[in-house]
mmCIF file of C-alpha atoms in Angstrom:
data_model
loop_
_atom_site.group_PDB
_atom_site.id
_atom_site.type_symbol
_atom_site.label_atom_id
_atom_site.label_comp_id
_atom_site.label_asym_id
_atom_site.label_seq_id
_atom_site.Cartn_x
_atom_site.Cartn_y
_atom_site.Cartn_z
ATOM 1 C CA MET A 469 9.995 3.717 -24.035
ATOM 2 C CA PRO A 470 12.320 6.508 -25.208
ATOM 3 C CA GLU A 471 15.536 6.762 -23.225
ATOM 4 C CA GLY A 472 14.686 10.224 -21.852
ATOM 5 C CA ALA A 473 11.358 8.960 -20.498
ATOM 6 C CA TRP A 474 13.120 6.030 -18.800
ATOM 7 C CA VAL A 475 15.577 8.365 -17.082
ATOM 8 C CA PHE A 476 12.684 10.573 -15.924
ATOM 9 C CA CYS A 477 10.757 7.579 -14.523
ATOM 10 C CA LEU A 478 13.829 6.200 -12.797
ATOM 11 C CA SER A 479 14.520 9.575 -11.198
ATOM 12 C CA LYS A 480 11.029 9.487 -9.679
ATOM 13 C CA VAL A 481 11.794 6.310 -7.717
ATOM 14 C CA THR A 482 15.332 6.994 -6.620
ATOM 15 C CA ASN A 483 16.745 8.989 -3.782
ATOM 16 C CA GLU A 484 20.409 9.914 -4.097
ATOM 17 C CA GLY A 485 21.036 6.844 -6.197
ATOM 18 C CA ASN A 486 19.211 4.397 -3.891
ATOM 19 C CA LEU A 487 16.249 2.649 -5.457
ATOM 20 C CA TYR A 488 13.156 2.725 -3.263
ATOM 21 C CA THR A 489 11.554 -0.676 -3.087
ATOM 22 C CA MET A 490 7.924 -0.568 -2.160
ATOM 23 C CA ASN A 491 6.874 -3.453 0.048
ATOM 24 C CA HIS A 492 3.644 -4.541 -1.654
ATOM 25 C CA ASP A 493 2.957 -7.355 0.828
ATOM 26 C CA LEU A 494 3.213 -4.958 3.750
ATOM 27 C CA ALA A 495 1.013 -2.424 1.944
ATOM 28 C CA ALA A 496 -1.607 -5.121 1.300
ATOM 29 C CA GLU A 497 -1.588 -6.192 4.951
ATOM 30 C CA LEU A 498 -1.962 -2.570 6.072
ATOM 31 C CA HIS A 499 -4.931 -2.250 3.732
ATOM 32 C CA ARG A 500 -6.547 -5.432 5.067
ATOM 33 C CA ARG A 501 -6.075 -4.309 8.660
ATOM 34 C CA ALA A 502 -7.373 -0.791 7.963
ATOM 35 C CA GLU A 503 -10.505 -2.269 6.397
ATOM 36 C CA GLN A 504 -11.007 -4.434 9.509
ATOM 37 C CA ASP A 505 -10.474 -1.359 11.690
ATOM 38 C CA GLN A 506 -13.161 0.597 9.875
ATOM 39 C CA ALA A 507 -15.611 -2.329 9.786
ATOM 40 C CA ALA A 508 -15.220 -2.762 13.558
ATOM 41 C CA ARG A 509 -15.900 0.947 14.088
ATOM 42 C CA ARG A 510 -19.040 0.839 11.945
ATOM 43 C CA LEU A 511 -20.248 -2.180 13.946
ATOM 44 C CA ALA A 512 -19.526 -0.440 17.262
ATOM 45 C CA ALA A 513 -21.426 2.667 16.149
ATOM 46 C CA LYS A 514 -24.390 0.567 15.057
ATOM 47 C CA THR A 515 -24.563 -1.724 18.099
ATOM 48 C CA ARG A 516 -23.006 0.561 20.766
ATOM 49 C CA ASP A 517 -20.783 -2.447 21.606
ATOM 50 C CA GLY A 518 -17.069 -1.768 21.238
ATOM 51 C CA ARG A 519 -15.676 -5.177 22.190
ATOM 52 C CA GLU A 520 -14.852 -6.225 18.621
ATOM 53 C CA MET A 521 -13.320 -2.817 17.945
ATOM 54 C CA CYS A 522 -11.077 -3.148 21.011
ATOM 55 C CA ARG A 523 -10.031 -6.647 19.946
ATOM 56 C CA ILE A 524 -9.132 -5.459 16.432
ATOM 57 C CA ASP A 525 -7.292 -2.427 17.845
ATOM 58 C CA ALA A 526 -5.224 -4.653 20.152
ATOM 59 C CA GLU A 527 -4.317 -7.025 17.311
ATOM 60 C CA ASN A 528 -3.439 -4.161 14.977
ATOM 61 C CA THR A 529 -1.347 -2.443 17.637
ATOM 62 C CA ALA A 530 0.679 -5.593 18.331
ATOM 63 C CA TRP A 531 1.206 -6.096 14.606
ATOM 64 C CA LEU A 532 2.172 -2.451 13.958
ATOM 65 C CA LYS A 533 4.698 -2.629 16.821
ATOM 66 C CA GLN A 534 6.381 -5.525 15.000
ATOM 67 C CA VAL A 535 6.330 -3.637 11.701
ATOM 68 C CA ILE A 536 7.951 -0.592 13.294
ATOM 69 C CA THR A 537 10.599 -2.762 14.939
ATOM 70 C CA GLU A 538 11.468 -4.316 11.587
ATOM 71 C CA TYR A 539 11.075 -1.372 9.183
ATOM 72 C CA GLY A 540 10.723 1.833 11.170
ATOM 73 C CA TRP A 541 7.733 4.026 10.367
ATOM 74 C CA PRO A 542 5.887 2.610 7.326
ATOM 75 C CA GLY A 543 5.900 5.764 5.250
ATOM 76 C CA ALA A 544 4.991 6.366 1.623
ATOM 77 C CA ALA A 545 8.380 5.249 0.305
ATOM 78 C CA LEU A 546 7.893 1.819 1.856
ATOM 79 C CA VAL A 547 4.147 1.215 1.477
ATOM 80 C CA GLY A 548 2.824 3.936 -0.846
ATOM 81 C CA ALA A 549 0.643 6.898 0.095
ATOM 82 C CA GLN A 550 -2.397 4.738 0.876
ATOM 83 C CA GLY A 551 -0.332 2.340 2.989
ATOM 84 C CA ALA A 552 1.161 5.266 4.913
ATOM 85 C CA GLU A 553 -2.358 6.585 5.551
ATOM 86 C CA GLU A 554 -3.414 3.156 6.784
ATOM 87 C CA ALA A 555 -0.369 2.854 9.075
ATOM 88 C CA TRP A 556 -1.310 6.209 10.590
ATOM 89 C CA LEU A 557 -4.899 5.003 11.066
ATOM 90 C CA LEU A 558 -3.727 1.963 13.024
ATOM 91 C CA ALA A 559 -1.481 4.133 15.218
ATOM 92 C CA GLN A 560 -4.313 6.633 15.681
ATOM 93 C CA HIS A 561 -6.513 3.841 17.013
ATOM 94 C CA ALA A 562 -3.865 2.318 19.316
ATOM 95 C CA ASP A 563 -5.512 4.025 22.296
ATOM 96 C CA LEU A 564 -5.069 0.968 24.516
ATOM 97 C CA ALA A 565 -1.276 1.375 24.212
ATOM 98 C CA PRO A 566 -0.504 5.042 24.967
ATOM 99 C CA ALA A 567 3.262 4.470 25.254
ATOM 100 C CA PHE A 568 3.249 2.921 21.791
ATOM 101 C CA GLN A 569 1.148 5.803 20.461
ATOM 102 C CA ARG A 570 3.743 8.258 21.785
ATOM 103 C CA GLN A 571 6.521 6.215 20.123
ATOM 104 C CA ALA A 572 4.572 6.190 16.852
ATOM 105 C CA LEU A 573 4.122 9.964 17.141
ATOM 106 C CA GLU A 574 7.888 10.509 17.368
ATOM 107 C CA LEU A 575 8.489 8.272 14.345
ATOM 108 C CA LEU A 576 5.719 10.027 12.426
ATOM 109 C CA LYS A 577 7.275 13.435 13.203
ATOM 110 C CA ALA A 578 10.533 12.259 11.628
ATOM 111 C CA ALA A 579 8.678 10.810 8.627
ATOM 112 C CA VAL A 580 6.845 14.102 8.044
ATOM 113 C CA ALA A 581 10.118 16.035 8.302
ATOM 114 C CA ALA A 582 11.591 13.685 5.676
ATOM 115 C CA GLY A 583 8.582 14.117 3.375
ATOM 116 C CA ASP A 584 7.546 10.484 3.865
ATOM 117 C CA ALA A 585 4.228 11.133 5.652
ATOM 118 C CA SER A 586 1.492 13.753 5.741
ATOM 119 C CA PRO A 587 1.438 16.720 8.135
ATOM 120 C CA ARG A 588 -2.317 16.083 8.459
ATOM 121 C CA GLN A 589 -1.579 12.652 9.934
ATOM 122 C CA LEU A 590 0.849 14.257 12.370
ATOM 123 C CA ALA A 591 -1.778 16.788 13.482
ATOM 124 C CA TYR A 592 -4.337 14.090 14.246
ATOM 125 C CA LEU A 593 -1.928 11.810 16.103
ATOM 126 C CA THR A 594 -0.465 14.744 18.057
ATOM 127 C CA ASP A 595 -3.935 15.692 19.261
ATOM 128 C CA ARG A 596 -4.838 12.090 20.039
ATOM 129 C CA VAL A 597 -1.745 11.647 22.235
ATOM 130 C CA LEU A 598 -2.267 14.979 24.002
ATOM 131 C CA VAL A 599 -5.940 14.303 24.749
ATOM 132 C CA ALA A 600 -5.092 10.825 26.085
ATOM 133 C CA ALA A 601 -2.590 12.481 28.438
ATOM 134 C CA GLY A 602 -5.260 14.909 29.674
ATOM 135 C CA GLU A 603 -3.668 17.883 27.922
ATOM 136 C CA PRO A 604 -5.280 20.384 25.537
ATOM 137 C CA GLN A 605 -4.972 19.478 21.886
ATOM 138 C CA VAL A 606 -3.153 21.698 19.386
ATOM 139 C CA TYR A 607 -5.069 21.219 16.117
ATOM 140 C CA GLY A 608 -8.666 20.657 17.236
ATOM 141 C CA THR A 609 -9.111 17.239 15.631
ATOM 142 C CA GLN A 610 -10.424 15.261 18.614
ATOM 143 C CA TYR A 611 -14.034 15.140 19.753
ATOM 144 C CA THR A 612 -15.823 13.131 22.404
ATOM 145 C CA ASP A 613 -19.451 12.242 22.804
ATOM 146 C CA ASP A 614 -21.792 11.062 25.503
ATOM 147 C CA PRO A 615 -22.094 7.275 25.893
ATOM 148 C CA ASP A 616 -25.393 7.353 23.993
ATOM 149 C CA GLY A 617 -23.789 9.394 21.186
ATOM 150 C CA SER A 618 -26.147 12.334 21.692
ATOM 151 C CA ASN A 619 -23.734 15.184 22.419
ATOM 152 C CA LEU A 620 -20.565 15.616 20.352
ATOM 153 C CA ARG A 621 -18.031 17.977 21.961
ATOM 154 C CA LEU A 622 -14.641 19.266 20.851
ATOM 155 C CA GLN A 623 -11.952 18.287 23.360
ATOM 156 C CA PRO A 624 -10.152 21.293 24.957
ATOM 157 C CA VAL A 625 -7.814 23.209 22.621
ATOM 158 C CA ALA A 626 -4.682 25.175 23.544
ATOM 159 C CA ASP A 627 -4.663 28.799 22.342
ATOM 160 C CA PRO A 628 -7.996 28.621 20.467
ATOM 161 C CA ASP A 629 -7.493 32.076 18.924
ATOM 162 C CA ARG A 630 -4.686 30.688 16.743
ATOM 163 C CA LEU A 631 -6.303 27.324 16.029
ATOM 164 C CA ASP A 632 -7.059 27.977 12.350
ATOM 165 C CA GLU A 633 -3.516 29.229 11.785
ATOM 166 C CA ARG A 634 -2.089 25.992 13.193
ATOM 167 C CA ARG A 635 -4.599 23.901 11.247
ATOM 168 C CA ALA A 636 -3.722 25.625 7.975
ATOM 169 C CA ALA A 637 -0.016 24.981 8.556
ATOM 170 C CA MET A 638 -0.805 21.244 8.682
ATOM 171 C CA GLY A 639 -3.061 21.257 5.624
ATOM 172 C CA LEU A 640 -6.294 21.043 7.622
ATOM 173 C CA GLU A 641 -9.547 22.834 6.836
ATOM 174 C CA PRO A 642 -10.726 25.700 9.089
ATOM 175 C CA ALA A 643 -12.033 24.557 12.472
ATOM 176 C CA ALA A 644 -15.605 25.764 11.809
ATOM 177 C CA ASP A 645 -15.796 23.731 8.579
ATOM 178 C CA TYR A 646 -14.398 20.655 10.322
ATOM 179 C CA ASP A 647 -16.854 21.079 13.193
ATOM 180 C CA GLN A 648 -19.793 21.184 10.779
ATOM 181 C CA ARG A 649 -18.525 18.083 8.990
ATOM 182 C CA MET A 650 -18.062 16.244 12.301
ATOM 183 C CA ARG A 651 -21.632 17.088 13.264
ATOM 184 C CA GLY A 652 -22.968 15.931 9.900
ATOM 185 C CA HIS A 653 -24.178 19.341 8.703
#
């Protein structure tokens, strides 16, 4: 490799002279757990039985708590973009631990501000935490449905007239497009 190319590559993985070291084992475990999460959700949708999903969520939440204690928020610098997405997914589904979800939200805010996580992830987790607290969501990402799955409804949104403006600021598609996608149209 020519010397100039080496310097360019090295500059891509350094931050003020500190070499980022991606934790491949942690990224692989995030991937494994995210796959389990999604498989449990597919099973719950098919059988209308969420017990396995709740069990997986509880295990993933306990594990992610340990990860955060040891490393802080597992952002892209630590686990790559896919790993960061998967960490967000586990936090998003930590509904049985609302205090932990709020803690994860604060860490995610800092990660987004540092460029280590996606604003889209922040929008979804913000709404999830607000809806769980009985408050209107900000970005219109959270829906609910009847127990039989027959009636999908957007959870209440604060200041709906400016919803698309807020969504655009976080890199989200317009609310009408998202609504159609959520409804399978």
